[in-house]
Short mmCIF file of C-alpha atoms in Angstrom, two decimals:
data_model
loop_
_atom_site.label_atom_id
_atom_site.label_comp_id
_atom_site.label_asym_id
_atom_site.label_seq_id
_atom_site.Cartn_x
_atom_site.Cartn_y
_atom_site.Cartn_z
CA UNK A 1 -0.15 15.93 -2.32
CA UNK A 2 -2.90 14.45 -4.83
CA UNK A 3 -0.37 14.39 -7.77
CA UNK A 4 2.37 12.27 -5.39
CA UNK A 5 -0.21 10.03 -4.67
CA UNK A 6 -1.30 9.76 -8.11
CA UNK A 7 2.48 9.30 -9.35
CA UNK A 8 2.25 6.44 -6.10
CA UNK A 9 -0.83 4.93 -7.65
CA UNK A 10 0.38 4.87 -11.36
CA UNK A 11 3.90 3.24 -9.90
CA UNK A 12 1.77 0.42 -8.18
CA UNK A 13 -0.64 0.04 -11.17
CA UNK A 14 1.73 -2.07 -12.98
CA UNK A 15 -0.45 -3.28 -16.07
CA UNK A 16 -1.88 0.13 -16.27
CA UNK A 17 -5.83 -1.25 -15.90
CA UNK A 18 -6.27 1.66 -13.99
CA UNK A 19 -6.40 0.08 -10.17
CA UNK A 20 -4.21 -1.72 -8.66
CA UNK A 21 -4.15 -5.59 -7.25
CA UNK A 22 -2.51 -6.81 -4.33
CA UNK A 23 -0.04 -8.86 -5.97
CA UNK A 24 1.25 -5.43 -7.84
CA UNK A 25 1.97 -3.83 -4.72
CA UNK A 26 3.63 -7.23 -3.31
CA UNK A 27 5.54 -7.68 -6.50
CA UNK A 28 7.12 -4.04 -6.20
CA UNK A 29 7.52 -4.97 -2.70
CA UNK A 30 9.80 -8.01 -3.86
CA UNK A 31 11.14 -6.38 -6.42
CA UNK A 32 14.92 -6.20 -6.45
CA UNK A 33 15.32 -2.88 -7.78
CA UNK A 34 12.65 -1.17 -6.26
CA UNK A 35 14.26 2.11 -6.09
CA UNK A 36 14.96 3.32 -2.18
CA UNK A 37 13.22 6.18 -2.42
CA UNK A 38 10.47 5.06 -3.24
CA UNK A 39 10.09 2.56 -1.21
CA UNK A 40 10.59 5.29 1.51
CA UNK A 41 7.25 7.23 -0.29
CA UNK A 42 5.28 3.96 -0.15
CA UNK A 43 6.44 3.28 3.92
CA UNK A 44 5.50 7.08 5.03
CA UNK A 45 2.41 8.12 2.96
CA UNK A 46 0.98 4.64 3.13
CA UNK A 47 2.65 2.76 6.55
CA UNK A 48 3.54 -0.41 4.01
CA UNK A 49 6.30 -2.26 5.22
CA UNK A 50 9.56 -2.51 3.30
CA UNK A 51 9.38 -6.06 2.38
CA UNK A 52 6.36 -8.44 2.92
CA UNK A 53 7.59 -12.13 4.22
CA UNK A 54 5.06 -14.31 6.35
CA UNK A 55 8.14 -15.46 9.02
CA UNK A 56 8.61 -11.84 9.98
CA UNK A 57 4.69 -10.82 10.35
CA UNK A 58 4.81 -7.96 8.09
CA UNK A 59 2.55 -9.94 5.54
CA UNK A 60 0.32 -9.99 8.14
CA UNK A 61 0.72 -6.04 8.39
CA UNK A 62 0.13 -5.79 4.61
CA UNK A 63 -2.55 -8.25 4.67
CA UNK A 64 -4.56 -5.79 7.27
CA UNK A 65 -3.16 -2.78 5.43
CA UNK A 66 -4.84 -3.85 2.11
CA UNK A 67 -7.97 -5.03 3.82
CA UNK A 68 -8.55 -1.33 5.17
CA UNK A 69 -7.49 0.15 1.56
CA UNK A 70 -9.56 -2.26 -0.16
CA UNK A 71 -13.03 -0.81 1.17
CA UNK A 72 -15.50 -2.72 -1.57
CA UNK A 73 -13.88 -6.10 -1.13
CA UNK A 74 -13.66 -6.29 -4.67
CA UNK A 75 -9.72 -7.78 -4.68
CA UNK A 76 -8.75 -4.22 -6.58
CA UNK A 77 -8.12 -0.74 -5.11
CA UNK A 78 -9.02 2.49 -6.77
CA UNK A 79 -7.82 5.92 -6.81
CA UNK A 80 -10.32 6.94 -4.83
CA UNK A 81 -10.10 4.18 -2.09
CA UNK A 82 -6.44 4.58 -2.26
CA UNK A 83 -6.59 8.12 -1.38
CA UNK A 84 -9.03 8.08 0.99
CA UNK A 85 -6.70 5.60 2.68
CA UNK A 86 -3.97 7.75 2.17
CA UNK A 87 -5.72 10.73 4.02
CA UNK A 88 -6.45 8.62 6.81
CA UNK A 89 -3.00 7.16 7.70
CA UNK A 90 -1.81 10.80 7.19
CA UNK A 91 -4.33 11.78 9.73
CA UNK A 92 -2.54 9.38 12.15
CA UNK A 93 -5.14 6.63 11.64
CA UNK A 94 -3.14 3.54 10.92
CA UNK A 95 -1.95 2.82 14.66
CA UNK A 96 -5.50 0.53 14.26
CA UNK A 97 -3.82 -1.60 11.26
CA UNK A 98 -0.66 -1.96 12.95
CA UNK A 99 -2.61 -3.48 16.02
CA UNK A 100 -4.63 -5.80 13.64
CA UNK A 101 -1.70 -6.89 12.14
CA UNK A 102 1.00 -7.70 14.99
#
């Protein structure tokens, strides 16, 4: 499991710094040829929607999937907060974010 999410994490990391930024993971999101399959990875071992648009309400679903990734606040996730998120949705414990987002 720890080496898909890393693969995940390096996908998302798009300038390579190492963590990634919100608009990374909204810009592969958006991005045309964002390969199905991994979008698939991204919507079962994270619970991200498959596209983020505001009229819909699933950037408000990202928005309070980021903020529970995002532990420190500091605009950036690591490895280590994206994992730990990771663990927890595969634990079953994102039916919280999906309430805070709807």
């Amino acid at each position: 499991e720890l080496s898909l999410w890393r693969m995940i994490f390096e996908k998302l990391d798009r300038d390579h710094s190492g963590s990634v930024e919100r608009i990374e993971v909204t810009q592969t999101l958006r991005d045309p040829e964002l390969d199905p399959e991994f979008a698939a990875l991204l919507h079962s071992e994270l619970g991200l929607p498959d596209h983020v648009r505001r009229e819909d309400g699933t950037r408000d679903l990202f928005d309070a999937i980021w903020n529970k990734m995002d532990v420190n606040r500091d605009q950036s996730v690591s490895f280590e907060e994206f994992t730990a998120f990771v663990r927890k949705v595969k634990k079953g414990g994102l039916a919280d974010v999906e309430r805070e987002g709807a």
